[in-house]
mmCIF file of C-alpha atoms in Angstrom:
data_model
loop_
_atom_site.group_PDB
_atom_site.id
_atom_site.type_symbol
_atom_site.label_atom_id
_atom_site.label_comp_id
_atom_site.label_asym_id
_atom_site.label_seq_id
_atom_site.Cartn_x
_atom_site.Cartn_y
_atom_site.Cartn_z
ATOM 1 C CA UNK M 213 -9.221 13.171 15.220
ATOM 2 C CA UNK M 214 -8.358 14.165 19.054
ATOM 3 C CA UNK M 215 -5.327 15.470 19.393
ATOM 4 C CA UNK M 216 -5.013 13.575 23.147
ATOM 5 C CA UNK M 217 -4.043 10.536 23.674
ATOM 6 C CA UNK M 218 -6.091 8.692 26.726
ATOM 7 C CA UNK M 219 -3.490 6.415 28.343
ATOM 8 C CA UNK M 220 -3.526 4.638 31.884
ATOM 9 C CA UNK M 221 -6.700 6.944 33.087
ATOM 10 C CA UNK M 222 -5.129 10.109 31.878
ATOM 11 C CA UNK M 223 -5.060 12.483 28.896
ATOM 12 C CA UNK M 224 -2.078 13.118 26.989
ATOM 13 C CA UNK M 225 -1.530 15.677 24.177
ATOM 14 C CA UNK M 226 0.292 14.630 21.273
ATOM 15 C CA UNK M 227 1.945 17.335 21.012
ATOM 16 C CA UNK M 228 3.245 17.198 24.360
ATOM 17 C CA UNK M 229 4.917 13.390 23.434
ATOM 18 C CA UNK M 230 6.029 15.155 20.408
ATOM 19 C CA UNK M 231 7.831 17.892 21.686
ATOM 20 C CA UNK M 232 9.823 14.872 24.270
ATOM 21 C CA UNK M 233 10.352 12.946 21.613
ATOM 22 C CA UNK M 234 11.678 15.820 19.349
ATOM 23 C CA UNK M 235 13.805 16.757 21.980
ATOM 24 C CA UNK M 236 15.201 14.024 23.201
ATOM 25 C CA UNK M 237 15.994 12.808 19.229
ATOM 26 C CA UNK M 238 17.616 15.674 18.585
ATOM 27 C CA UNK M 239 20.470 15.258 21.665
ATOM 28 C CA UNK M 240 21.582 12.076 19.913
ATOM 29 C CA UNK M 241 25.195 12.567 18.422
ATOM 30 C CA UNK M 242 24.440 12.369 14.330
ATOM 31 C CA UNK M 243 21.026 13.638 14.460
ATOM 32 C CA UNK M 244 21.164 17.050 12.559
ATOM 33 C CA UNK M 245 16.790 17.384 13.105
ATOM 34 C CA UNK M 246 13.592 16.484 13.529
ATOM 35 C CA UNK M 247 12.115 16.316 10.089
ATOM 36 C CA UNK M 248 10.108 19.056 8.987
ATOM 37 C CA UNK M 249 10.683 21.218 12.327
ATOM 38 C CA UNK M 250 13.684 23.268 10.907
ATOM 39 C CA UNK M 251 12.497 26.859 11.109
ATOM 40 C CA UNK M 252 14.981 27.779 8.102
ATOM 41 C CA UNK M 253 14.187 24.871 6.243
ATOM 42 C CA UNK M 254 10.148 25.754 6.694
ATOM 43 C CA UNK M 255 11.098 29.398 5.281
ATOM 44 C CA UNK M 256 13.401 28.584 2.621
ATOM 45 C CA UNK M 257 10.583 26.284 1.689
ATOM 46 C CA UNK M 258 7.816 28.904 2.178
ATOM 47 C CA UNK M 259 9.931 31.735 -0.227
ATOM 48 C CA UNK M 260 10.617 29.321 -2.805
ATOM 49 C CA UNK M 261 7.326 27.169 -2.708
ATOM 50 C CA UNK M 262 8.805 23.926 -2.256
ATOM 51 C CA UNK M 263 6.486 21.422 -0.791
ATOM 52 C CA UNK M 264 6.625 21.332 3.054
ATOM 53 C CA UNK M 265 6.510 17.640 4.167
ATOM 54 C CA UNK M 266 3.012 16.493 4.515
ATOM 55 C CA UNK M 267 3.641 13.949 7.476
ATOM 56 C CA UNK M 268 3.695 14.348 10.940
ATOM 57 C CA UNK M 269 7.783 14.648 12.506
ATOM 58 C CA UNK M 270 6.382 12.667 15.243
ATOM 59 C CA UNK M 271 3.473 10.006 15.062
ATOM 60 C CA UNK M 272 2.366 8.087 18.192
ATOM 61 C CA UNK M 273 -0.656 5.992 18.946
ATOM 62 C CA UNK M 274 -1.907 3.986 22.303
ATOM 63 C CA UNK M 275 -1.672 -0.030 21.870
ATOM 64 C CA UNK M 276 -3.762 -2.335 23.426
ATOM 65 C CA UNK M 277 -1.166 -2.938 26.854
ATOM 66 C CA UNK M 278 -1.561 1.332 27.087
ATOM 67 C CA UNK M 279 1.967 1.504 26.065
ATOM 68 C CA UNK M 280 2.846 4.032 23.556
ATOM 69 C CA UNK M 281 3.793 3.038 20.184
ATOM 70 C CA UNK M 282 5.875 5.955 18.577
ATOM 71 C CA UNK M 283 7.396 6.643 15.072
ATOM 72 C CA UNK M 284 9.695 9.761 14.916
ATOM 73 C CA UNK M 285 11.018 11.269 11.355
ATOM 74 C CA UNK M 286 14.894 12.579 11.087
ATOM 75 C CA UNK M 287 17.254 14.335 9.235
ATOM 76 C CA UNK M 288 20.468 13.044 9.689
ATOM 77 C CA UNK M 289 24.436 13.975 9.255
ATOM 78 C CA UNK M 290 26.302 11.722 7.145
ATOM 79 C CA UNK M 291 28.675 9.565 8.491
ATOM 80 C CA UNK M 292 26.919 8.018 11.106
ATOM 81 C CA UNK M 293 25.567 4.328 10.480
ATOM 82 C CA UNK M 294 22.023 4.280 10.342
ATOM 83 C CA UNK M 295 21.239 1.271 12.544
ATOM 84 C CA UNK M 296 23.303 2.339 15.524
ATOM 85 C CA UNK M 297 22.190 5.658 14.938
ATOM 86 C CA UNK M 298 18.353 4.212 14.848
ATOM 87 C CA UNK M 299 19.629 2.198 18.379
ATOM 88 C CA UNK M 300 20.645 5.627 20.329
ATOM 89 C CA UNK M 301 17.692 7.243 19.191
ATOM 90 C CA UNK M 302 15.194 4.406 20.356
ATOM 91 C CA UNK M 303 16.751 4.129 23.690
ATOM 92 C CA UNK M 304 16.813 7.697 24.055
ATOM 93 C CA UNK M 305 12.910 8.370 23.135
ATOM 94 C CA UNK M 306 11.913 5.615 25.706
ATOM 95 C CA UNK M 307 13.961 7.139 28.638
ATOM 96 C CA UNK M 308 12.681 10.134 27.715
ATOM 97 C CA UNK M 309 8.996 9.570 27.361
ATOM 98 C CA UNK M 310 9.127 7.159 30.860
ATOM 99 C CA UNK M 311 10.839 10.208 32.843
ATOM 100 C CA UNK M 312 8.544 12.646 31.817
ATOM 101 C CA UNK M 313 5.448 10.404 31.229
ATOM 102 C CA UNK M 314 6.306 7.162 33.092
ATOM 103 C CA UNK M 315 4.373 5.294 30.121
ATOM 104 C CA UNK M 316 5.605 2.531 28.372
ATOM 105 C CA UNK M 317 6.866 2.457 24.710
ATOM 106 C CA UNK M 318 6.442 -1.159 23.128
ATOM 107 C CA UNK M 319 7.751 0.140 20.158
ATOM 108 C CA UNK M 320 9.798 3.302 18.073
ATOM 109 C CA UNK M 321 9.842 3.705 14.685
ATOM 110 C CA UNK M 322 12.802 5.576 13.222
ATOM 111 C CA UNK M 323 12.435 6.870 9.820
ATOM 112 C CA UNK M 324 15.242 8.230 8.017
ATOM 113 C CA UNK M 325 13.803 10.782 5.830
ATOM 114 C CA UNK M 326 17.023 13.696 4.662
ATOM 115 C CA UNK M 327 20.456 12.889 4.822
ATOM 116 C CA UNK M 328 22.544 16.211 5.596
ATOM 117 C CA UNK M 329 26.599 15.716 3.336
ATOM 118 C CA UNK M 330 28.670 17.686 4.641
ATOM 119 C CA UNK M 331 30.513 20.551 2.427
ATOM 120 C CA UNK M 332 33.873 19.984 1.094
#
């Protein structure tokens, strides 16, 4: 599997429209990470041989139209609703990924995968 995407005549890698998707997540006001990316978490995981999580934080294909069709992984703070949450985070991704990319995104995924309480 490549790991470049060939939209609208040009190469893209996917970890390029990771890394603009991670970042632009992660700005959203309730998003604590992107899943799996937390250096302390991949440590703590590492000393104490936990499983690591075995999908990709970011996922993203080419459709048919060359738009970009994009499903991004989180770990969350609690409190925030997940739908409105899910909202910011779309519309965020897709200004993100036209600025730097000017592609299309016919669709984003969100996937709530950790939910972060906080301590009392």
């Amino acid at each position: 599997m490549s790991n470049e995407l060939r939209i609208a005549g040009m190469g893209v890698s996917k970890n390029v429209i990771s890394q603009i998707v991670g970042t632009a997540a992660e700005k959203v006001e309730g998003v604590a990470a992107i899943y799996g990316q937390d250096i302390a978490r991949g440590l703590i995981a590492m000393l104490t041989s936990k499983p690591q999580p075995t999908t990709n934080a970011v996922e993203c294909s080419v459709a048919d139209d060359d738009s970009l069709v994009i499903t991004v992984r989180l770990v969350v703070f609690f409190g925030y609703p997940f739908t409105k949450l899910a909202a910011e985070v779309r519309s965020a991704v897709a200004n993100a990924v036209d600025a730097q990319i000017g592609i299309r995104v016919s669709s984003i995924d969100v996937c709530i995968d950790e939910l972060i309480f906080p301590k009392e």
